[in-house]
PDB file of C-alpha atoms in Angstrom:
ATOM      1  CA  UNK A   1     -24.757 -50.424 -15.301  1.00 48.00           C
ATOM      2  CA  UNK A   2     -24.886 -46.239 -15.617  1.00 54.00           C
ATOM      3  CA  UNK A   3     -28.238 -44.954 -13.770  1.00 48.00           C
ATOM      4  CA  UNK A   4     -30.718 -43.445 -16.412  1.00 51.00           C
ATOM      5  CA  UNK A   5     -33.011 -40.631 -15.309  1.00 49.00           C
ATOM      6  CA  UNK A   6     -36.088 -39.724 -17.127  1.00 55.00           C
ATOM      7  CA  UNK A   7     -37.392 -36.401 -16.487  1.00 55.00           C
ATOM      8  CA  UNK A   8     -41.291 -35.696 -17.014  1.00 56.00           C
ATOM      9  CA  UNK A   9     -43.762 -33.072 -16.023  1.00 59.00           C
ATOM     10  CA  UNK A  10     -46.866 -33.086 -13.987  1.00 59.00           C
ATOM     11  CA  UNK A  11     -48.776 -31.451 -11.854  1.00 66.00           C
ATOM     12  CA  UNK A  12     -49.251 -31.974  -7.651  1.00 70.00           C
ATOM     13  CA  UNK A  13     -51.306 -31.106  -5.614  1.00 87.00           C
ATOM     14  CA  UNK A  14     -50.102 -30.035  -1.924  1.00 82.00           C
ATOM     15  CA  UNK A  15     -49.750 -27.122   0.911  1.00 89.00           C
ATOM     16  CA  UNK A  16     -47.659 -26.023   2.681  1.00 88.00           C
ATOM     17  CA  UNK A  17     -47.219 -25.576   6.163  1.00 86.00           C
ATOM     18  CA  UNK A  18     -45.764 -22.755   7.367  1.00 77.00           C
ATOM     19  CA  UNK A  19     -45.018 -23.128  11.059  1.00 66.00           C
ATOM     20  CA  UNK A  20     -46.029 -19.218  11.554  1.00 59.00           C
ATOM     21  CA  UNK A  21     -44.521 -17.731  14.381  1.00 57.00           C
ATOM     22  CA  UNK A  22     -41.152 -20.402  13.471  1.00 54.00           C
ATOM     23  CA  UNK A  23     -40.371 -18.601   9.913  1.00 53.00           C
ATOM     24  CA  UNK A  24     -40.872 -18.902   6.573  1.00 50.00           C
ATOM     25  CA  UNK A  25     -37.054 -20.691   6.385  1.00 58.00           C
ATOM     26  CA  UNK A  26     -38.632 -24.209   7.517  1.00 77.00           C
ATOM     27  CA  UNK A  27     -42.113 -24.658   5.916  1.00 86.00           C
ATOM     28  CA  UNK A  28     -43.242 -28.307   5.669  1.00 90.00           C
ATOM     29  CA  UNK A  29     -44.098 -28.884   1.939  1.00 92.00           C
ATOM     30  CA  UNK A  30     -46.801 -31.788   1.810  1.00 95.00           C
ATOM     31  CA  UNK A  31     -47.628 -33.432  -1.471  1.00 96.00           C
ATOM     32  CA  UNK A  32     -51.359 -35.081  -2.202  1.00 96.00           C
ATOM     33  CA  UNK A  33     -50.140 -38.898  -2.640  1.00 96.00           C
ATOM     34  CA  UNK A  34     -53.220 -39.841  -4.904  1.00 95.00           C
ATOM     35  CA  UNK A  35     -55.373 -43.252  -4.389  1.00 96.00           C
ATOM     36  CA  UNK A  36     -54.309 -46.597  -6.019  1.00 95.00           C
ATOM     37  CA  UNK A  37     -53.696 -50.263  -6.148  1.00 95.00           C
ATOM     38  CA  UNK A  38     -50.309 -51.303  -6.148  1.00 92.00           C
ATOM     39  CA  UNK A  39     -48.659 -55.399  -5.393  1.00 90.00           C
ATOM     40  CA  UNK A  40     -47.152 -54.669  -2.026  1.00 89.00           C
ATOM     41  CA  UNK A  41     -44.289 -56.457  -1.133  1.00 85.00           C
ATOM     42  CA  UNK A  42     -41.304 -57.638  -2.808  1.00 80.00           C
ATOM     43  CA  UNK A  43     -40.981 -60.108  -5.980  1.00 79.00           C
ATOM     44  CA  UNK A  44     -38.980 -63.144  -5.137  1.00 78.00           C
ATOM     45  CA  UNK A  45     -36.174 -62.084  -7.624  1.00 77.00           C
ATOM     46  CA  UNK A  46     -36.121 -58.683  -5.980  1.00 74.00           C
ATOM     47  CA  UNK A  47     -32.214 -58.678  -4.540  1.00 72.00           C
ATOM     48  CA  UNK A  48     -32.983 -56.662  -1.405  1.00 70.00           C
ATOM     49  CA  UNK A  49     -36.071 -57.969  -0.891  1.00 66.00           C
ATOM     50  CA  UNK A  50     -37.176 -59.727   2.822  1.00 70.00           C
ATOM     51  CA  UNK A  51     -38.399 -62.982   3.333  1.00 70.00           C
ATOM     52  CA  UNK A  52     -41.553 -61.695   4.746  1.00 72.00           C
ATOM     53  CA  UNK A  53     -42.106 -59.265   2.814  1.00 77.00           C
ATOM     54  CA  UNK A  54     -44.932 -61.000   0.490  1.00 79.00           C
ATOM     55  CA  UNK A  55     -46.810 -59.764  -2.429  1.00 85.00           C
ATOM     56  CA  UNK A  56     -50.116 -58.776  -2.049  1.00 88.00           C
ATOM     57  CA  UNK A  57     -52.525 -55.896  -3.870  1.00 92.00           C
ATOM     58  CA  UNK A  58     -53.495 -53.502  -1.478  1.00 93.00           C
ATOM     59  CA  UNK A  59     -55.484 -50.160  -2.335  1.00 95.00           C
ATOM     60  CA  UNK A  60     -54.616 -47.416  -0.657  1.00 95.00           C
ATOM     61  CA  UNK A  61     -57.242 -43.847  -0.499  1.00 96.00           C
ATOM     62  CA  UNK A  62     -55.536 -40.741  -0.786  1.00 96.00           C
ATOM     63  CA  UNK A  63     -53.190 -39.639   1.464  1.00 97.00           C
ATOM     64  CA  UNK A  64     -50.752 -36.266   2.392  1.00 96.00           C
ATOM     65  CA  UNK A  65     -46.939 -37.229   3.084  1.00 96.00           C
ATOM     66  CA  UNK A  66     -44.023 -34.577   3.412  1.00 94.00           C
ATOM     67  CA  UNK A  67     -42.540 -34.021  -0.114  1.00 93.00           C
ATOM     68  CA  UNK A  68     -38.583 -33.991   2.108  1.00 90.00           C
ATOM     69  CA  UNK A  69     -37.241 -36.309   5.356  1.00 91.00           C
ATOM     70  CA  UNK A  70     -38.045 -33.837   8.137  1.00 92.00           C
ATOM     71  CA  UNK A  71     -34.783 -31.113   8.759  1.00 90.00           C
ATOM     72  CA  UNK A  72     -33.142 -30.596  12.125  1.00 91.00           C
ATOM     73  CA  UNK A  73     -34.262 -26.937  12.038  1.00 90.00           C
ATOM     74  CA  UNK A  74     -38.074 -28.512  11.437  1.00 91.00           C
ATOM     75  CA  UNK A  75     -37.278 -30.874  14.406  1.00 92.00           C
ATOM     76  CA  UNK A  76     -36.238 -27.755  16.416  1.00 91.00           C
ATOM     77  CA  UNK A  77     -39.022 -26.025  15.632  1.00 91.00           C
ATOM     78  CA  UNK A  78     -41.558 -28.482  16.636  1.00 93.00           C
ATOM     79  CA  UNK A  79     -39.615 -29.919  19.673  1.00 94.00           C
ATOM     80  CA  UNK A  80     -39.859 -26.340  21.170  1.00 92.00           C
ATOM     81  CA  UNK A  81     -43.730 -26.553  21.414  1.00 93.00           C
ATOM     82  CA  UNK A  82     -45.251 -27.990  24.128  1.00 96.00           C
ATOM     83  CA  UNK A  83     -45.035 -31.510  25.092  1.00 97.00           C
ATOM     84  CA  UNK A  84     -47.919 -34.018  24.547  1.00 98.00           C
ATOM     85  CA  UNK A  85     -46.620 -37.323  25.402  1.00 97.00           C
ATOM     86  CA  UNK A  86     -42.769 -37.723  25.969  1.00 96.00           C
ATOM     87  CA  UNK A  87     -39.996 -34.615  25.718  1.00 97.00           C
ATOM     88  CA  UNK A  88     -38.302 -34.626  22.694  1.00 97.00           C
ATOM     89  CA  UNK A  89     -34.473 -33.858  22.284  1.00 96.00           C
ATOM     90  CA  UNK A  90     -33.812 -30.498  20.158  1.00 94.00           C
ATOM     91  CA  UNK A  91     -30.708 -31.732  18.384  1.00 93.00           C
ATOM     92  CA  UNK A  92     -30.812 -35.301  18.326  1.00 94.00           C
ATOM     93  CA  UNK A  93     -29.185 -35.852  14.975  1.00 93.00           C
ATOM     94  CA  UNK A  94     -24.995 -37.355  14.605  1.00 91.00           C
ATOM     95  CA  UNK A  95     -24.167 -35.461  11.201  1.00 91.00           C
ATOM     96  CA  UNK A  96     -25.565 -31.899  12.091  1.00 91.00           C
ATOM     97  CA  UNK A  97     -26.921 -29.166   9.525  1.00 92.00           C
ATOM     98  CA  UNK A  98     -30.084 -27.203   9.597  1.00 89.00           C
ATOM     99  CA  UNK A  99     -30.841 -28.720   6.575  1.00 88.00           C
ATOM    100  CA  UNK A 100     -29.874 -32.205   6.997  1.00 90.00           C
ATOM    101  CA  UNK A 101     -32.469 -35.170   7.475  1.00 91.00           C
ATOM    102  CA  UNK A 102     -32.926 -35.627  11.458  1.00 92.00           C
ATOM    103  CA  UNK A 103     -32.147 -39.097  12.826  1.00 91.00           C
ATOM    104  CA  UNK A 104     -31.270 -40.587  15.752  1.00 92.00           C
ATOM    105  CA  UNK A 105     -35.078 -40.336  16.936  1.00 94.00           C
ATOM    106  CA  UNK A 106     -37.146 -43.592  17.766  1.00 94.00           C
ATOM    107  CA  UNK A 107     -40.777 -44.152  16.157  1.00 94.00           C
ATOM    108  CA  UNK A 108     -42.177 -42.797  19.985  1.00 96.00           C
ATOM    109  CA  UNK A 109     -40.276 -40.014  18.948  1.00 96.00           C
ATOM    110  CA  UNK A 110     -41.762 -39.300  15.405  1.00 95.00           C
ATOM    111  CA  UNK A 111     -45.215 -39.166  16.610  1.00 96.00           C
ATOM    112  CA  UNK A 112     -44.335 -36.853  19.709  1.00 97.00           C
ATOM    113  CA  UNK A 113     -43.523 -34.984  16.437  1.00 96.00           C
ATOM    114  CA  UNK A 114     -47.110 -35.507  14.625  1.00 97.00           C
ATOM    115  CA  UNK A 115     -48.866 -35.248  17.669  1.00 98.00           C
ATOM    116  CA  UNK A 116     -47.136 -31.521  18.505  1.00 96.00           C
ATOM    117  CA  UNK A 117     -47.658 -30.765  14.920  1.00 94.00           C
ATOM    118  CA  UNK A 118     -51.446 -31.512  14.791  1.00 96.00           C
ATOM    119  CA  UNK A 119     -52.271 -29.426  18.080  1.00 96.00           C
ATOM    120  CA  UNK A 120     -50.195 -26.650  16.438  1.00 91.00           C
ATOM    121  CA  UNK A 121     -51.667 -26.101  13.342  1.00 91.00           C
ATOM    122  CA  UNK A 122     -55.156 -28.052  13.559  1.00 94.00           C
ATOM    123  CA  UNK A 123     -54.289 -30.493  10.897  1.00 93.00           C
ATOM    124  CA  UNK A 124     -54.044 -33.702  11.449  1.00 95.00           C
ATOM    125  CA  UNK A 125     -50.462 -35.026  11.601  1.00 96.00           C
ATOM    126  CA  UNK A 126     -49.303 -38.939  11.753  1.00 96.00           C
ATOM    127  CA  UNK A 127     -46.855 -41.760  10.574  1.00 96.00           C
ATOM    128  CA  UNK A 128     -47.934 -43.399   6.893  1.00 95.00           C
ATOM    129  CA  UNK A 129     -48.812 -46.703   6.768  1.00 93.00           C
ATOM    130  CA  UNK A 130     -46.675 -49.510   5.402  1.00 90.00           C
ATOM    131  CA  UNK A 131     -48.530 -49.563   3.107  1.00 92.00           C
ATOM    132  CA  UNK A 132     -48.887 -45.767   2.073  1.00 94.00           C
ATOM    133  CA  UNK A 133     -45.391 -45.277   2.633  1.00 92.00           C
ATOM    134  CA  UNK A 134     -44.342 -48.285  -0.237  1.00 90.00           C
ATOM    135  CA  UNK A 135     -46.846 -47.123  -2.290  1.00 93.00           C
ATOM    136  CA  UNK A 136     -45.701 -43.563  -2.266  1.00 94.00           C
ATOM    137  CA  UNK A 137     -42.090 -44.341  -2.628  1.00 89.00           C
ATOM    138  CA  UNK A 138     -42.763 -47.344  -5.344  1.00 86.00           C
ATOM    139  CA  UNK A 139     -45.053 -44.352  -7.025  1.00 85.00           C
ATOM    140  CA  UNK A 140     -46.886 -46.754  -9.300  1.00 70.00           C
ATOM    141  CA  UNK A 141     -43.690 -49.155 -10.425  1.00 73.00           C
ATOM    142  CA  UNK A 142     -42.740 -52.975  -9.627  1.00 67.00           C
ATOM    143  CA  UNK A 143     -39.642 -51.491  -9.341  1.00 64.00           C
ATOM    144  CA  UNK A 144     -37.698 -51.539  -6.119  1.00 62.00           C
ATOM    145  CA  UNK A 145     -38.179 -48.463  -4.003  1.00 57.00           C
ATOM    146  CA  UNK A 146     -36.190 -45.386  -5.170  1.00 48.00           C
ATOM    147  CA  UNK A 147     -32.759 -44.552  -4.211  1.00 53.00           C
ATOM    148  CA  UNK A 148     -31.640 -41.734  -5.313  1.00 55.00           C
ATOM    149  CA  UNK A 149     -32.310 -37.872  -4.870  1.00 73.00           C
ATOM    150  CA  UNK A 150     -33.830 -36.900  -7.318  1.00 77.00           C
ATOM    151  CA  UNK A 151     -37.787 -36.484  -7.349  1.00 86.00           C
ATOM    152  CA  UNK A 152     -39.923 -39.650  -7.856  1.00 89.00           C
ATOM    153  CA  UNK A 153     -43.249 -39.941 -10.228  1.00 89.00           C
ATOM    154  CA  UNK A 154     -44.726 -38.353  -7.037  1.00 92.00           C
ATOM    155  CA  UNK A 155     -42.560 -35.302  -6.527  1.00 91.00           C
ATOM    156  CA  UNK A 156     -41.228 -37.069  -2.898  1.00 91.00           C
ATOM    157  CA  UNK A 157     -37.639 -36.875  -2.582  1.00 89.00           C
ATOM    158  CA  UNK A 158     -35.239 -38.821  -0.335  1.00 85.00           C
ATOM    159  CA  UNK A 159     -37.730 -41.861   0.094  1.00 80.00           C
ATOM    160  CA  UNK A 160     -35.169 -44.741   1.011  1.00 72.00           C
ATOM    161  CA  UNK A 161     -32.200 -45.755   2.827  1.00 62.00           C
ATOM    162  CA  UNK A 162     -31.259 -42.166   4.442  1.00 61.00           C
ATOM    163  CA  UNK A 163     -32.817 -41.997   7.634  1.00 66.00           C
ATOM    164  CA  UNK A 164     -35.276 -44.469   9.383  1.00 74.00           C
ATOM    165  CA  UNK A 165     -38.703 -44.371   7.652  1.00 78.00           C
ATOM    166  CA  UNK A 166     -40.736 -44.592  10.285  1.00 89.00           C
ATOM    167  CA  UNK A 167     -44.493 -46.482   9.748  1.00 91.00           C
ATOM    168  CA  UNK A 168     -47.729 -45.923  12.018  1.00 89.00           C
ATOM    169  CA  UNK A 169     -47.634 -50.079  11.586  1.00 86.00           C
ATOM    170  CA  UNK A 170     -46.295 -52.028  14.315  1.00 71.00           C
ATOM    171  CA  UNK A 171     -42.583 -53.874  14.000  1.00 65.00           C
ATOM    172  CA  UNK A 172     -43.144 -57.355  12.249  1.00 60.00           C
ATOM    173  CA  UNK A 173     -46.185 -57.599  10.934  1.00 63.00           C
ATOM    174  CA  UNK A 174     -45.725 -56.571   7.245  1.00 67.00           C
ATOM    175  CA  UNK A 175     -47.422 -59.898   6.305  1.00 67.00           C
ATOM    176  CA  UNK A 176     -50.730 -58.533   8.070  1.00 72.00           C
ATOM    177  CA  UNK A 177     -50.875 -55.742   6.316  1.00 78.00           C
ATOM    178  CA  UNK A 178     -54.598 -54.950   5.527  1.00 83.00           C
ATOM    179  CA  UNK A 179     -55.476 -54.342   2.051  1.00 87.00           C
ATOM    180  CA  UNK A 180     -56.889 -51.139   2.728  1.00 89.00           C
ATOM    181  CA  UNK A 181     -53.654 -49.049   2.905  1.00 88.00           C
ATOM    182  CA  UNK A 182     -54.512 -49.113   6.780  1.00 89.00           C
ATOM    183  CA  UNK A 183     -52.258 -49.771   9.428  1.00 88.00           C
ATOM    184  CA  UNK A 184     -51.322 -53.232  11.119  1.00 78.00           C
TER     185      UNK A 184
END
């Protein structure tokens, strides 16, 4: 069956972060993901759905989540500022390209990332949710999560299947998600 795209218009609200003193080539654009109550989890019929991954209605408050997978030269950029918790590898990544998705990094990793981030710019930086993150890739649908590249209903691009999409929730507990929006 041929993909269909519908295009549509709106307006989002976000900032963007410049990284300074890194350049203008590698700003972090971060979209306004809006509050809402979605069913979380996967329909039975759903063909890549998990076993455990059972609906429930959560409601999840407002949130900011990068609008684009974080780029190798982003990584760079951020690796290169002083350490918090763990060192972080500068080019971690298989398939390289300034502009390519970075992977190859564990979840300790990612928020070495968000915690650098936050002490350089004052803003506070961290993993979504489970729960944030399906809501913000499902953007309102009982759909499964998007797959391709072009923009969702949110403006996010690149929301599934290309690099790991790391959660703030711990590994296996999807069924204990609060219905909050918080993390496990």
């Amino acid at each position: 069956m041929p993909l269909t795209l519908r295009r549509t218009s709106a307006t989002a609200r976000y900032y963007t972060e410049p990284l300074d003193d890194l350049g203008e080539a590698i700003p972090l654009q971060m979209l306004l993901i809006p509050a809402g109550t979605f069913m979380m989890g996967s329909p039975e019929d759903e063909p890549e759905g998990e076993d455990d991954e059972v609906q429930h209605e959560v409601t999840v408050p407002p949130f900011f989540l990068g609008r684009y997978p974080i780029t190798q030269a982003q990584w760079r950029a951020v690796a290169a500022m002083p350490q918090v918790n763990l060192e972080l590898k500068s080019d971690p990544s298989g398939f390289e390209g300034d502009n390519l998705p970075v992977e190859r990094v564990s979840w300790y990793d990612a928020v070495e990332f968000c915690d650098r981030l936050s002490i350089k710019t004052g803003r506070p930086y961290r993993l979504p949710s489970e729960a944030e993150w399906e809501y913000a890739c499902r953007t309102g649908t009982t759909t499964p999560a998007d797959h391709c590249e072009v923009a969702n209903a949110f403006g996010l691009c690149d929301m599934h299947e290309n690099v790991w999409e790391w959660c703030q929730d711990r590994c296996g507990r999807y069924g204990q998600t609060p219905t909050d929006g918080s993390a496990a």
